[in-house]
Every structure is written in structure tokens, then in C-alpha cells.
CSV table of C-alpha atoms in Angstrom, one decimal:
chain,number,residue,atom,x,y,z
Q,1,MET,CA,38.3,14.6,-12.7
Q,2,MET,CA,37.8,11.9,-10.1
Q,3,LYS,CA,38.5,8.3,-11.1
Q,4,THR,CA,34.9,7.3,-10.2
Q,5,LEU,CA,33.7,9.5,-13.0
Q,6,SER,CA,36.1,8.2,-15.7
Q,7,ALA,CA,33.4,6.1,-17.3
Q,8,PHE,CA,31.4,9.2,-18.1
Q,9,VAL,CA,34.4,10.6,-20.0
Q,10,ALA,CA,34.5,7.7,-22.3
Q,11,THR,CA,30.8,7.9,-23.1
Q,12,ALA,CA,29.9,11.6,-22.9
Q,13,VAL,CA,31.3,12.5,-26.3
Q,14,LEU,CA,29.5,9.5,-27.9
Q,15,VAL,CA,26.0,10.2,-26.6
Q,16,ALA,CA,23.7,13.0,-27.7
Q,17,PRO,CA,22.6,15.2,-24.8
Q,18,ASP,CA,19.0,14.1,-25.2
Q,19,SER,CA,19.9,10.4,-25.0
Q,20,ARG,CA,18.4,8.1,-22.4
Q,21,ALA,CA,21.8,6.6,-21.7
Q,22,PHE,CA,21.9,8.5,-18.5
Q,23,THR,CA,18.9,7.6,-16.4
Q,24,SER,CA,18.1,8.0,-12.7
Q,25,SER,CA,18.6,5.2,-10.3
Q,26,SER,CA,17.3,4.5,-6.8
Q,27,THR,CA,19.2,3.4,-3.8
Q,28,PRO,CA,20.1,-0.3,-3.9
Q,29,ALA,CA,18.7,-0.9,-0.5
Q,30,SER,CA,15.4,0.5,-1.5
Q,31,ARG,CA,12.5,-1.6,-2.6
Q,32,ALA,CA,11.6,1.2,-4.9
Q,33,SER,CA,14.3,0.2,-7.4
Q,34,ARG,CA,11.9,-2.2,-9.1
Q,35,ALA,CA,9.3,0.5,-9.5
Q,36,SER,CA,11.7,3.1,-10.9
Q,37,ALA,CA,13.4,0.7,-13.2
Q,38,SER,CA,10.1,-0.4,-14.7
Q,39,ALA,CA,8.8,3.1,-15.0
Q,40,SER,CA,11.9,4.0,-17.1
Q,41,VAL,CA,11.4,1.0,-19.3
Q,42,THR,CA,7.8,1.6,-19.9
Q,43,GLY,CA,8.1,5.3,-20.5
Q,44,GLN,CA,6.1,6.3,-17.5
Q,45,LYS,CA,6.4,9.9,-16.3
Q,46,ARG,CA,7.3,8.8,-12.7
Q,47,PHE,CA,11.0,9.6,-13.1
Q,48,SER,CA,12.3,12.1,-15.6
Q,49,THR,CA,15.3,10.8,-17.5
Q,50,VAL,CA,18.5,12.8,-16.6
Q,51,ALA,CA,19.3,14.4,-19.9
Q,52,VAL,CA,22.7,16.2,-20.2
Q,53,ASP,CA,22.4,19.9,-20.8
Q,54,GLY,CA,25.1,21.1,-23.1
Q,55,PRO,CA,25.8,21.9,-26.7
Q,56,ALA,CA,24.8,19.3,-29.3
Q,57,ILE,CA,27.5,16.8,-30.1
Q,58,LYS,CA,27.8,16.0,-33.8
Q,59,SER,CA,30.0,13.6,-35.6
Q,60,GLU,CA,31.8,16.5,-37.2
Q,61,ARG,CA,32.3,19.3,-34.7
Q,62,SER,CA,33.8,22.7,-35.4
Q,63,ALA,CA,35.9,22.8,-32.2
Q,64,ALA,CA,39.0,24.8,-32.6
Q,65,SER,CA,41.2,22.5,-30.7
Q,66,GLN,CA,41.5,19.4,-28.6
Q,67,GLU,CA,41.4,21.5,-25.5
Q,68,GLU,CA,37.9,22.8,-26.5
Q,69,ASP,CA,36.8,19.2,-27.0
Q,70,LEU,CA,38.0,18.3,-23.5
Q,71,GLU,CA,36.3,21.4,-22.1
Q,72,LEU,CA,33.1,20.5,-23.8
Q,73,THR,CA,33.3,16.9,-22.4
Q,74,ARG,CA,34.0,18.3,-18.9
Q,75,GLN,CA,30.9,20.5,-19.1
Q,76,ILE,CA,28.7,17.6,-20.2
Q,77,ILE,CA,30.0,15.4,-17.4
Q,78,MET,CA,29.6,18.0,-14.7
Q,79,ALA,CA,26.1,18.7,-15.9
Q,80,HIS,CA,25.3,15.1,-15.5
Q,81,VAL,CA,27.0,14.8,-12.1
Q,82,GLU,CA,24.9,17.8,-10.9
Q,83,LYS,CA,21.6,16.3,-12.1
Q,84,MET,CA,22.4,12.9,-10.7
Q,85,GLY,CA,23.1,14.3,-7.3
Q,86,LEU,CA,26.7,13.0,-7.0
Q,87,ASN,CA,29.3,14.3,-4.7
Q,88,ASP,CA,33.0,14.8,-5.4
Q,89,GLU,CA,33.6,11.1,-4.9
Q,90,GLY,CA,31.1,10.1,-7.5
Q,91,ASN,CA,28.6,8.8,-5.0
Q,92,GLU,CA,24.9,9.5,-4.7
Q,93,GLU,CA,23.9,12.2,-2.2
Q,94,GLY,CA,20.6,11.4,-0.4
Q,95,ALA,CA,18.5,8.4,-0.4
Q,96,SER,CA,17.9,8.4,-4.2
Q,97,ALA,CA,19.3,9.9,-7.3
Q,98,SER,CA,16.0,9.8,-9.1
Q,99,VAL,CA,14.7,13.0,-10.5
Q,100,VAL,CA,11.0,13.4,-9.8
Q,101,ASP,CA,8.7,14.9,-12.4
Q,102,GLU,CA,7.6,18.2,-10.9
Q,103,ASP,CA,4.0,17.5,-12.1
Q,104,LEU,CA,3.8,14.6,-9.6
Q,105,LEU,CA,4.8,16.5,-6.5
Q,106,PRO,CA,1.8,17.4,-4.3
Q,107,SER,CA,0.8,21.1,-4.3
Q,108,HIS,CA,1.3,21.3,-0.5
Q,109,ASN,CA,4.9,20.0,-0.6
Q,110,LYS,CA,7.2,20.6,-3.6
Q,111,ASP,CA,10.3,19.0,-1.9
Q,112,PRO,CA,11.2,16.1,-4.2
Q,113,SER,CA,13.1,14.4,-1.3
Q,114,ASP,CA,9.7,13.9,0.5
Q,115,TYR,CA,8.2,12.1,-2.5
Q,116,PRO,CA,8.5,8.3,-2.5
Q,117,ALA,CA,10.6,6.6,-5.1
Q,118,ASN,CA,7.9,3.9,-5.4
Q,119,ASP,CA,4.8,5.9,-6.0
Q,120,LEU,CA,2.7,3.2,-7.6
Q,121,MET,CA,0.0,3.6,-4.9
Q,122,ILE,CA,-0.2,7.3,-5.4
Q,123,ARG,CA,-0.5,7.1,-9.2
Q,124,ALA,CA,-3.0,4.2,-9.0
Q,125,ALA,CA,-5.1,6.1,-6.5
Q,126,LEU,CA,-5.2,9.4,-8.3
Q,127,GLY,CA,-5.8,7.7,-11.7
Q,128,ARG,CA,-4.0,10.4,-13.7
Q,129,GLU,CA,-1.9,7.8,-15.6
Q,130,ASP,CA,-1.6,4.1,-16.0
Q,131,VAL,CA,0.8,2.1,-13.8
Q,132,GLU,CA,3.2,-0.6,-14.8
Q,133,ARG,CA,1.9,-3.0,-12.1
Q,134,THR,CA,-0.9,-3.1,-9.6
Q,135,PRO,CA,0.2,-1.8,-6.1
Q,136,VAL,CA,-0.6,-3.8,-3.1
Q,137,TRP,CA,-0.7,-3.4,0.7
Q,138,LEU,CA,-2.8,-5.1,3.4
Q,139,PHE,CA,-5.2,-3.9,6.1
Q,140,ARG,CA,-3.5,-4.7,9.5
Q,141,GLN,CA,-0.3,-5.6,7.7
Q,142,ALA,CA,1.6,-4.5,10.9
Q,143,GLY,CA,1.0,-6.4,14.0
Q,144,ARG,CA,-0.5,-9.7,15.1
Q,145,HIS,CA,0.4,-12.1,12.2
Q,146,LEU,CA,4.1,-11.2,12.3
Q,147,PRO,CA,6.4,-13.2,14.6
Q,148,GLU,CA,8.7,-10.1,14.9
Q,149,TYR,CA,5.8,-8.1,16.2
Q,150,HIS,CA,5.2,-10.6,19.0
Q,151,ALA,CA,8.9,-10.7,19.8
Q,152,TYR,CA,9.1,-6.9,20.0
Q,153,LYS,CA,5.9,-6.6,22.1
Q,154,GLU,CA,7.3,-9.1,24.6
Q,155,LYS,CA,10.7,-7.3,24.6
Q,156,VAL,CA,9.1,-3.9,25.5
Q,157,GLY,CA,6.5,-5.4,27.8
Q,158,ARG,CA,3.7,-3.2,26.7
Q,159,SER,CA,0.2,-3.9,25.5
Q,160,PHE,CA,-1.0,-2.9,22.0
Q,161,LEU,CA,-2.7,0.2,23.3
Q,162,ASP,CA,0.2,1.2,25.5
Q,163,MET,CA,2.6,0.9,22.6
Q,164,LEU,CA,0.6,3.6,20.7
Q,165,SER,CA,1.9,6.2,23.2
Q,166,TYR,CA,5.5,5.4,22.4
Q,167,PRO,CA,6.6,6.7,19.0
Q,168,GLU,CA,9.6,4.3,19.0
Q,169,ASP,CA,7.2,1.4,19.3
Q,170,VAL,CA,4.9,2.8,16.6
Q,171,ALA,CA,7.7,3.3,14.2
Q,172,GLU,CA,9.2,-0.1,14.7
Q,173,CYS,CA,5.8,-1.9,14.2
Q,174,THR,CA,5.0,0.2,11.2
Q,175,MET,CA,8.4,-0.7,9.6
Q,176,GLN,CA,8.2,-4.4,10.2
Q,177,PRO,CA,6.0,-5.4,7.3
Q,178,VAL,CA,7.7,-3.1,4.8
Q,179,ARG,CA,11.0,-4.7,5.7
Q,180,ARG,CA,9.6,-8.2,5.3
Q,181,TYR,CA,7.3,-7.7,2.2
Q,182,ASP,CA,7.6,-5.9,-1.1
Q,183,VAL,CA,4.4,-4.0,-0.3
Q,184,ASP,CA,3.8,-0.6,-2.0
Q,185,ALA,CA,3.0,1.4,1.2
Q,186,ALA,CA,3.4,1.5,4.9
Q,187,ILE,CA,0.5,2.4,7.2
Q,188,LEU,CA,0.7,4.1,10.5
Q,189,PHE,CA,0.6,1.6,13.3
Q,190,SER,CA,-2.3,2.9,15.4
Q,191,ASP,CA,-5.9,2.3,16.4
Q,192,ILE,CA,-9.2,3.7,15.2
Q,193,LEU,CA,-10.2,5.0,18.6
Q,194,VAL,CA,-7.4,7.3,19.4
Q,195,ILE,CA,-9.7,10.2,18.8
Q,196,ALA,CA,-12.2,8.9,21.3
Q,197,GLU,CA,-9.4,8.8,23.9
Q,198,ALA,CA,-8.4,12.4,23.0
Q,199,LEU,CA,-12.0,13.4,23.7
Q,200,ASN,CA,-11.9,11.9,27.3
Q,201,VAL,CA,-13.6,8.6,26.5
Q,202,GLU,CA,-11.5,5.7,27.9
Q,203,VAL,CA,-10.7,2.8,25.6
Q,204,THR,CA,-9.5,-0.6,26.7
Q,205,MET,CA,-8.5,-3.8,24.9
Q,206,PRO,CA,-8.3,-6.6,27.5
Q,207,GLY,CA,-7.8,-9.3,24.9
Q,208,GLY,CA,-10.1,-11.8,23.3
Q,209,VAL,CA,-13.2,-9.5,23.7
Q,210,GLY,CA,-12.4,-6.7,21.3
Q,211,ILE,CA,-12.4,-3.0,21.9
Q,212,GLN,CA,-14.1,-1.9,25.2
Q,213,VAL,CA,-15.3,1.5,26.3
Q,214,PRO,CA,-15.8,1.1,30.1
Q,215,CYS,CA,-17.6,4.4,30.6
Q,216,PRO,CA,-19.6,5.2,27.4
Q,217,LEU,CA,-21.6,8.4,26.9
Q,218,VAL,CA,-25.0,7.7,28.5
Q,219,GLY,CA,-27.0,10.6,27.1
Q,220,PRO,CA,-26.9,14.1,25.7
Q,221,ALA,CA,-26.2,15.7,29.1
Q,222,ASP,CA,-23.3,13.4,29.7
Q,223,MET,CA,-22.0,14.1,26.2
Q,224,ARG,CA,-22.0,17.9,26.7
Q,225,GLU,CA,-20.4,17.6,30.2
Q,226,ARG,CA,-17.6,15.3,29.2
Q,227,LEU,CA,-16.6,16.3,25.7
Q,228,PRO,CA,-14.6,19.5,24.9
Q,229,SER,CA,-16.5,22.3,23.3
Q,230,ARG,CA,-16.6,22.2,19.5
Q,231,GLU,CA,-14.9,25.6,19.3
Q,232,SER,CA,-11.8,24.2,21.0
Q,233,LEU,CA,-11.4,21.4,18.5
Q,234,ASP,CA,-8.9,23.0,16.2
Q,235,ARG,CA,-5.4,22.0,15.0
Q,236,ASP,CA,-3.9,23.0,18.3
Q,237,PHE,CA,-6.3,20.6,20.1
Q,238,VAL,CA,-5.0,17.8,17.8
Q,239,ARG,CA,-1.4,18.7,18.4
Q,240,ASP,CA,-2.0,18.8,22.2
Q,241,ARG,CA,-4.0,15.6,22.6
Q,242,LEU,CA,-2.6,13.6,19.7
Q,243,GLY,CA,0.8,15.0,19.3
Q,244,HIS,CA,2.4,11.6,20.0
Q,245,VAL,CA,0.8,10.3,16.8
Q,246,MET,CA,2.4,13.1,14.8
Q,247,GLU,CA,5.7,12.5,16.5
Q,248,SER,CA,5.3,8.8,15.4
Q,249,VAL,CA,4.6,9.8,11.8
Q,250,ARG,CA,7.7,12.0,11.7
Q,251,LEU,CA,9.8,9.2,13.3
Q,252,ILE,CA,8.5,6.7,10.8
Q,253,ARG,CA,9.5,8.9,7.9
Q,254,SER,CA,12.9,9.3,9.4
Q,255,ARG,CA,13.3,5.5,9.8
Q,256,MET,CA,12.2,5.0,6.2
Q,257,ARG,CA,14.9,7.3,5.0
Q,258,GLU,CA,17.5,5.7,7.2
Q,259,GLU,CA,16.6,2.2,5.9
Q,260,GLY,CA,16.3,3.2,2.3
Q,261,ILE,CA,12.6,2.2,2.1
Q,262,SER,CA,10.9,4.7,-0.1
Q,263,VAL,CA,7.2,4.0,-0.3
Q,264,PRO,CA,4.2,6.1,0.7
Q,265,LEU,CA,3.2,6.3,4.3
Q,266,ILE,CA,-0.6,6.1,4.8
Q,267,GLY,CA,-2.2,8.0,7.6
Q,268,PHE,CA,-5.7,7.1,8.8
Q,269,SER,CA,-8.7,7.7,11.0
Q,270,ALA,CA,-11.9,6.2,12.0
Q,271,ALA,CA,-15.0,7.9,10.5
Q,272,PRO,CA,-17.4,9.8,12.7
Q,273,TRP,CA,-20.2,7.1,12.8
Q,274,THR,CA,-17.7,4.4,13.8
Q,275,LEU,CA,-16.4,6.7,16.6
Q,276,LEU,CA,-19.9,7.5,17.8
Q,277,PHE,CA,-20.8,3.8,17.8
Q,278,TYR,CA,-18.0,2.9,20.2
Q,279,MET,CA,-18.3,6.1,22.3
Q,280,VAL,CA,-21.9,5.4,23.2
Q,281,GLY,CA,-21.1,1.8,24.2
Q,282,GLY,CA,-21.4,-0.2,21.0
Q,283,SER,CA,-19.2,-3.2,20.4
Q,284,SER,CA,-18.7,-5.8,17.6
Q,285,LYS,CA,-19.4,-8.5,20.1
Q,286,LYS,CA,-22.2,-7.0,22.3
Q,287,ASN,CA,-24.4,-4.0,22.6
Q,288,GLN,CA,-24.6,-3.8,18.8
Q,289,HIS,CA,-27.9,-2.0,19.0
Q,290,VAL,CA,-26.7,0.9,21.1
Q,291,GLY,CA,-25.5,3.1,18.2
Q,292,MET,CA,-28.8,2.9,16.3
Q,293,GLU,CA,-30.7,3.6,19.5
Q,294,TRP,CA,-28.7,6.8,20.0
Q,295,LEU,CA,-29.5,8.0,16.5
Q,296,ARG,CA,-33.2,7.3,16.9
Q,297,SER,CA,-33.6,8.5,20.5
Q,298,HIS,CA,-31.4,11.6,20.2
Q,299,PRO,CA,-31.3,12.6,16.5
Q,300,GLU,CA,-30.3,16.2,17.1
Q,301,GLU,CA,-27.7,15.4,19.7
Q,302,SER,CA,-26.4,12.6,17.5
Q,303,LYS,CA,-25.9,15.1,14.7
Q,304,GLU,CA,-24.2,17.5,17.1
Q,305,LEU,CA,-21.8,14.7,18.2
Q,306,LEU,CA,-21.1,13.6,14.6
Q,307,ASP,CA,-20.4,17.3,13.7
Q,308,THR,CA,-17.9,17.4,16.6
Q,309,LEU,CA,-16.2,14.2,15.5
Q,310,THR,CA,-16.1,15.3,11.9
Q,311,THR,CA,-14.2,18.4,12.9
Q,312,VAL,CA,-11.6,16.4,14.8
Q,313,VAL,CA,-11.2,13.8,12.1
Q,314,ILE,CA,-10.5,16.5,9.5
Q,315,GLU,CA,-7.9,18.2,11.7
Q,316,TYR,CA,-6.4,14.9,12.8
Q,317,MET,CA,-5.9,13.6,9.2
Q,318,ALA,CA,-4.7,17.0,8.0
Q,319,GLU,CA,-2.1,17.1,10.8
Q,320,GLN,CA,-0.9,13.6,9.7
Q,321,VAL,CA,-0.3,15.0,6.2
Q,322,GLU,CA,1.6,18.0,7.6
Q,323,SER,CA,3.7,15.6,9.6
Q,324,GLY,CA,4.7,13.5,6.6
Q,325,ALA,CA,1.9,11.1,5.5
Q,326,HIS,CA,1.6,10.7,1.7
Q,327,MET,CA,-1.9,9.2,1.6
Q,328,LEU,CA,-5.0,9.0,3.8
Q,329,GLN,CA,-7.4,6.2,4.6
Q,330,LEU,CA,-10.8,6.8,6.3
Q,331,PHE,CA,-12.3,3.7,7.9
Q,332,GLU,CA,-16.1,3.6,8.4
Q,333,ALA,CA,-15.4,0.3,10.2
Q,334,MET,CA,-18.8,-0.2,11.7
Q,335,GLY,CA,-20.9,0.3,8.6
Q,336,MET,CA,-22.6,-3.0,9.3
Q,337,MET,CA,-24.1,-1.5,12.5
Q,338,ILE,CA,-26.2,1.1,10.9
Q,339,GLU,CA,-29.2,0.9,8.6
Q,340,GLU,CA,-29.1,2.3,5.1
Q,341,ARG,CA,-31.6,5.2,5.8
Q,342,GLU,CA,-29.7,6.3,8.9
Q,343,PHE,CA,-26.4,5.9,7.1
Q,344,ASP,CA,-27.6,8.4,4.5
Q,345,ASP,CA,-29.0,10.8,7.1
Q,346,PHE,CA,-26.3,10.7,9.7
Q,347,ALA,CA,-23.0,9.1,8.4
Q,348,MET,CA,-22.9,10.3,4.7
Q,349,PRO,CA,-23.0,14.1,5.4
Q,350,CYS,CA,-19.9,13.6,7.6
Q,351,LEU,CA,-18.1,11.6,4.9
Q,352,GLU,CA,-19.0,14.2,2.4
Q,353,LYS,CA,-17.6,17.1,4.5
Q,354,ILE,CA,-14.4,15.2,5.3
Q,355,ALA,CA,-13.7,14.5,1.7
Q,356,ALA,CA,-14.5,18.1,0.6
Q,357,GLU,CA,-12.3,19.7,3.3
Q,358,LEU,CA,-9.3,17.4,2.9
Q,359,LYS,CA,-9.3,17.4,-0.9
Q,360,GLY,CA,-9.7,21.2,-0.8
Q,361,ARG,CA,-6.6,21.5,1.4
Q,362,TYR,CA,-4.6,18.7,-0.2
Q,363,PRO,CA,-5.8,18.0,-3.7
Q,364,ASP,CA,-2.8,15.8,-4.6
Q,365,VAL,CA,-2.9,13.6,-1.5
Q,366,PRO,CA,-4.9,10.4,-2.3
Q,367,LEU,CA,-7.9,10.0,-0.1
Q,368,MET,CA,-9.3,6.5,0.3
Q,369,VAL,CA,-12.5,5.4,2.1
Q,370,PHE,CA,-13.8,2.1,3.4
Q,371,SER,CA,-17.4,1.7,4.4
Q,372,ARG,CA,-17.1,-1.9,5.7
Q,373,GLY,CA,-20.3,-3.8,5.8
Q,374,ALA,CA,-22.2,-0.9,4.1
Q,375,SER,CA,-21.4,-1.6,0.4
Q,376,PHE,CA,-24.8,0.0,-0.5
Q,377,ALA,CA,-23.0,3.4,0.1
Q,378,ASN,CA,-20.2,2.8,-2.4
Q,379,GLU,CA,-21.9,4.4,-5.4
Q,380,ALA,CA,-22.7,7.5,-3.4
Q,381,LEU,CA,-19.1,7.6,-2.0
Q,382,SER,CA,-17.7,7.5,-5.5
Q,383,LYS,CA,-19.6,10.7,-6.3
Q,384,LEU,CA,-17.9,12.5,-3.5
Q,385,GLU,CA,-14.2,13.6,-3.6
Q,386,TYR,CA,-12.7,10.3,-2.6
Q,387,ASP,CA,-10.0,9.0,-5.0
Q,388,VAL,CA,-10.5,5.4,-4.0
Q,389,VAL,CA,-13.5,3.4,-2.7
Q,390,THR,CA,-12.7,0.2,-0.9
Q,391,ILE,CA,-14.8,-2.9,-1.4
Q,392,ASP,CA,-15.3,-5.5,1.3
Q,393,GLY,CA,-15.7,-9.3,0.7
Q,394,SER,CA,-19.4,-9.0,0.2
Q,395,VAL,CA,-19.1,-7.0,-3.0
Q,396,ASP,CA,-19.6,-8.8,-6.3
Q,397,ARG,CA,-16.5,-8.1,-8.3
Q,398,SER,CA,-18.3,-8.4,-11.6
Q,399,VAL,CA,-20.3,-5.2,-10.9
Q,400,ALA,CA,-17.9,-3.3,-8.7
Q,401,ARG,CA,-16.5,-1.2,-11.5
Q,402,ASP,CA,-20.0,-0.3,-12.7
Q,403,VAL,CA,-21.0,0.9,-9.3
Q,404,VAL,CA,-18.2,3.4,-9.0
Q,405,GLY,CA,-18.0,4.1,-12.7
Q,406,GLY,CA,-14.9,6.1,-13.7
Q,407,ARG,CA,-15.3,8.4,-10.7
Q,408,ALA,CA,-13.0,6.6,-8.4
Q,409,GLY,CA,-10.5,3.8,-8.2
Q,410,LEU,CA,-11.1,0.5,-6.3
Q,411,GLN,CA,-9.3,-1.1,-3.4
Q,412,GLY,CA,-9.8,-4.6,-2.0
Q,413,ASN,CA,-11.3,-7.2,-1.7
Q,414,TYR,CA,-9.1,-10.4,-1.4
Q,415,ASP,CA,-10.3,-12.9,1.2
Q,416,PRO,CA,-7.8,-13.1,4.1
Q,417,ARG,CA,-8.9,-16.7,4.7
Q,418,GLU,CA,-6.9,-17.5,1.6
Q,419,LEU,CA,-3.8,-16.7,3.5
Q,420,ILE,CA,-4.3,-19.2,6.3
Q,421,GLU,CA,-2.4,-22.5,5.9
Q,422,ALA,CA,-4.8,-24.3,8.3
Q,423,ASN,CA,-7.5,-23.7,5.6
Q,424,GLY,CA,-5.5,-25.8,3.2
Q,425,LYS,CA,-4.1,-22.8,1.3
Q,426,THR,CA,-0.7,-22.8,-0.4
Q,427,ALA,CA,1.4,-20.4,-2.5
Q,428,GLU,CA,-0.2,-21.9,-5.6
Q,429,THR,CA,-3.8,-21.4,-4.4
Q,430,VAL,CA,-2.8,-17.8,-3.4
Q,431,ARG,CA,-1.4,-17.1,-6.9
Q,432,ARG,CA,-4.5,-18.4,-8.5
Q,433,THR,CA,-6.9,-16.5,-6.4
Q,434,ALA,CA,-4.8,-13.3,-6.7
Q,435,LYS,CA,-5.0,-13.6,-10.5
Q,436,GLU,CA,-8.7,-14.1,-10.3
Q,437,LEU,CA,-9.0,-10.8,-8.4
Q,438,LEU,CA,-6.9,-9.0,-11.0
Q,439,GLU,CA,-8.9,-10.4,-13.9
Q,440,ALA,CA,-12.2,-9.5,-12.3
Q,441,LEU,CA,-11.4,-6.0,-11.3
Q,442,GLY,CA,-8.7,-5.1,-13.9
Q,443,PRO,CA,-5.1,-4.2,-13.0
Q,444,GLN,CA,-5.4,-0.4,-13.5
Q,445,ARG,CA,-6.9,2.1,-11.1
Q,446,LEU,CA,-6.8,-0.7,-8.5
Q,447,ILE,CA,-5.1,-1.1,-5.2
Q,448,ALA,CA,-5.0,-4.8,-4.3
Q,449,ASN,CA,-5.9,-5.3,-0.7
Q,450,LEU,CA,-8.1,-7.4,1.6
Q,451,GLY,CA,-11.8,-7.3,2.1
Q,452,GLU,CA,-11.1,-7.0,5.9
Q,453,GLY,CA,-8.0,-6.9,8.0
Q,454,LEU,CA,-5.6,-9.6,8.8
Q,455,GLY,CA,-6.7,-11.5,11.9
Q,456,GLY,CA,-3.5,-13.0,13.1
Q,457,ARG,CA,-3.7,-16.6,11.9
Q,458,GLU,CA,-2.4,-15.8,8.4
Q,459,SER,CA,0.9,-17.2,7.3
Q,460,PRO,CA,3.7,-14.7,6.5
Q,461,GLU,CA,4.8,-16.9,3.7
Q,462,LEU,CA,1.4,-16.8,2.1
Q,463,VAL,CA,1.1,-13.1,2.6
Q,464,ASN,CA,4.4,-12.7,0.8
Q,465,ALA,CA,3.1,-15.0,-2.0
Q,466,PHE,CA,0.0,-12.8,-2.3
Q,467,VAL,CA,2.1,-9.6,-2.7
Q,468,GLU,CA,4.4,-11.3,-5.2
Q,469,ALA,CA,1.5,-12.7,-7.2
Q,470,ILE,CA,-0.2,-9.3,-7.4
Q,471,HIS,CA,2.9,-7.7,-8.8
Q,472,ASP,CA,3.8,-10.6,-11.2
Q,473,GLU,CA,0.3,-11.3,-12.5
Q,474,SER,CA,-0.6,-7.7,-13.0
Q,475,GLU,CA,2.5,-7.0,-15.0
Q,476,VAL,CA,1.5,-9.9,-17.3
Q,477,LEU,CA,-2.0,-8.5,-17.7
Q,478,ILE,CA,-0.8,-5.0,-18.4
Q,479,ASP,CA,1.8,-6.2,-20.9
Q,480,GLU,CA,-0.9,-8.3,-22.7
Q,481,ALA,CA,-3.2,-5.3,-22.8
Q,482,GLY,CA,-0.5,-3.1,-24.3
Q,483,SER,CA,0.6,-5.6,-27.0
């Protein structure tokens, strides 16, 4: 028996096989160690305790000889070694020695090595059990507010949109915030209009003026001439036109394993109405009326375009899951640019179809939706198959739970202005306002996030203070509720 296992020899004969003395542990380099340790302490199902299979050990055994005792001890130790995933040197094999409860593994992928050690986000989103602390991540957590992002961008000499075509760039930018912060998820570094580009609609971002579509669709005839046929928009189309995104997802997962960062990776897409809005020439800064004009002037053709976009969104998000994404986020980012009646008639059927199709294929992959600027839709969205409804800054927290009932979890809606030092904000004010968020929405079935994305002026120190405050204050609230 190897020297590194000698400690087990001394304890194996003293501990009953069903004891919790032998528990799984996560890689020291992994941020997931906090989650797994807490789950073991609180008795959560996240990690199954490694119990030693072997004959029961009693204070008075009937072993015929000392040799039988030693053989029994050896069997116990080797059973433990096998379950802990140790090699002959007594070291862990793989990124983590944690044993995942098979009930937690998604139906489409039963490989435990693909399941994140820190699964707070997944458990909170699905709502199948309580969590030991509230998970947190931030919209646009990768990118413009991080000094390392600007340094890397200058190093490679590429614009934001150009970097999206380079999986190495995408992986590096995705990893930067999960290296810096103890966030509970990574999100693919990408843009909401990659689908528009795949459909032959050029997108530019010159800087300071937002997203630009130089040659928008000018009418139904132009739409039919320029866009691929709906029949061609299958998974092969996505792999051909958006294969670089899938390569990026796979590379991110590889980087996460190499660096011992085991949190869920979120894939995402813009929703169909948001895509249509930009593709016909809409913008957050000008031409805000164009989208609604298209719906009213070309109602049948608008539905045709939305159906096309819905098909692509479904296949695009599905392919992200197949490439390694653990969770999915759908952004109806331009909800403020459509009237409620038109939202119900045009946008909602697309959102319903996307949810039904993706949850039908991947029932255990959390699906989150954000209808920014259209909070009137949140109740209806909660009645679809989305696991989480995101609330923006306009939503009254005191009624947010009543709106979605027990049908869905909540995500949001911290004000990113609280993270800007120039606004007079400090770590103390961040902790106070983070606690207010938790007290208003409750720490369970909640993913703490922002009401809108980081804009670039936020302080990394205050972002870190927010992440830490959410974890710390939610633990206190949960402990108080359980006492």
C-alpha cells in the first residue's frame, strides 16, 4: 500500500462504511470548492458522500485471524480509493474527485465529468431543491469594464466584432471575469446579432453609436431575395454559418477544465423580435420606430420573418448545448421598442415555440428569458416553459414574486449604477443594496444579477463587492430561515 494512503489504514477500521468521514472534495484551484463544501455541510444532494462499500465493521468481529483483518482493511481502503478517483500515487484523477448525484445529471448528457462542481445556478434555476446560497453572475460581466479586457484587445489589435470570429479571443474574454470574480457562471462572450450576420445581414459597431446595420431589409421582396430559405435553416446551417461560435464554446469548456474553474457555461441568443428590429434598420439611438412600422405595414411577412428567425434561434441554442453549454439565456433585448399588443401578437408566439422546443429536447438544461423593457410580459412568460424570468430595473420587487407565482424563478434586478464609484458608491453601499435585493426577492429560486448589462464605467472592486455580498448575505438569510 502506497505511503500516501497510509492515513486511510489508520482510520478505515475505526469508521463504519456508511460514515461521512470520507467525503468528496473538489480541486483546490477550483472556485467550486466553496459550493461543494457547503453542500456537504448542509446535507444538500449536490454531491453524494463517498461511502465505503464493504462488510460492516463492528467492535467485536469474528475474523479468523489478523490476516483476515488486514485483508478486510485493504478492501475498504481500495473501495474508497476507487470511489475517490485516486491513482496509484494517491492523487486525484481529473479536475474533481466529487461524486455527482446521478439525479442531477441532465438527461442529454450523463457524463459526470461534464457537470459543474459549482452547480448553484443550475439548482436555483430549476428550483428542484433549495440552495445554500444565492448564485450570482452579471450581464456583460466579460468585456468593457475589465482592464484585462482592454489590455487583451489592444494586444490582439482587433475590434469587438472581429474578436468574435476568433475562438481564442472568445475563450480568453469569457474566462477573464470568472478568474477575477467568484461568480457562479461564465457566459459566452458574443453578441446578440451573430444570427443576423449568418443570414447575410451585415452588422457593424463603429463605436459610440451602438450597433449599426448598414444595409437593412427594406421590404418583403428584399427579405425573400437576401435571406436563405426557411427549409435550409437546420442544424447543418448553424454549424456552417456559426461553427466558430460552437468551436468557441468547446474551447471555453477546455480552458475551464485546464484552469480548474468548474461553473456552468451559459449560452445565449437574441430573441426573434430583437433580431427583426435590428435587421430592418432599428437602433437604440435612432430609427426606433422602424420595427413597429414593419409589423404594421407587413404583418404577414413579419410573421414569416419571425418564424424564420425562431427556427434559427432554436437550432443555434441547441447546438450550443451540444457543444458544451450548461444553461441557456434568451434576450428579448428590444422589448421597449414594441407595443404590448404587438408583443402578444408577434413576439410571444416565438418565445413560446422556443421554450417548448428547447425544453422538449433538453428538459434539464435551465432556460432563462429576459424581456427587457417589456415587463408586462413577465407573467405570460412565467406560464411558458422558461425556468427563470429576468426582471429589469423597472420592476417593483415587492410584487415580482406574485407576478411569476411559483411557476418560475427570478433573475435580476440590481442597478448597475450602484457599482460606479463616480456615483459616490462604496463597498459598504453595495453590500447594503445587495442585502435589500435579497430581502425583497428572497434568497431562494433567485439568481442575483443586474437589471441591465454593465456599461463599462463600473468599478471591478465594487463588482467584486457585489458578488461577495450576495453570497455572504444570502447565507445569513438562509441560515436564519432554517433556524
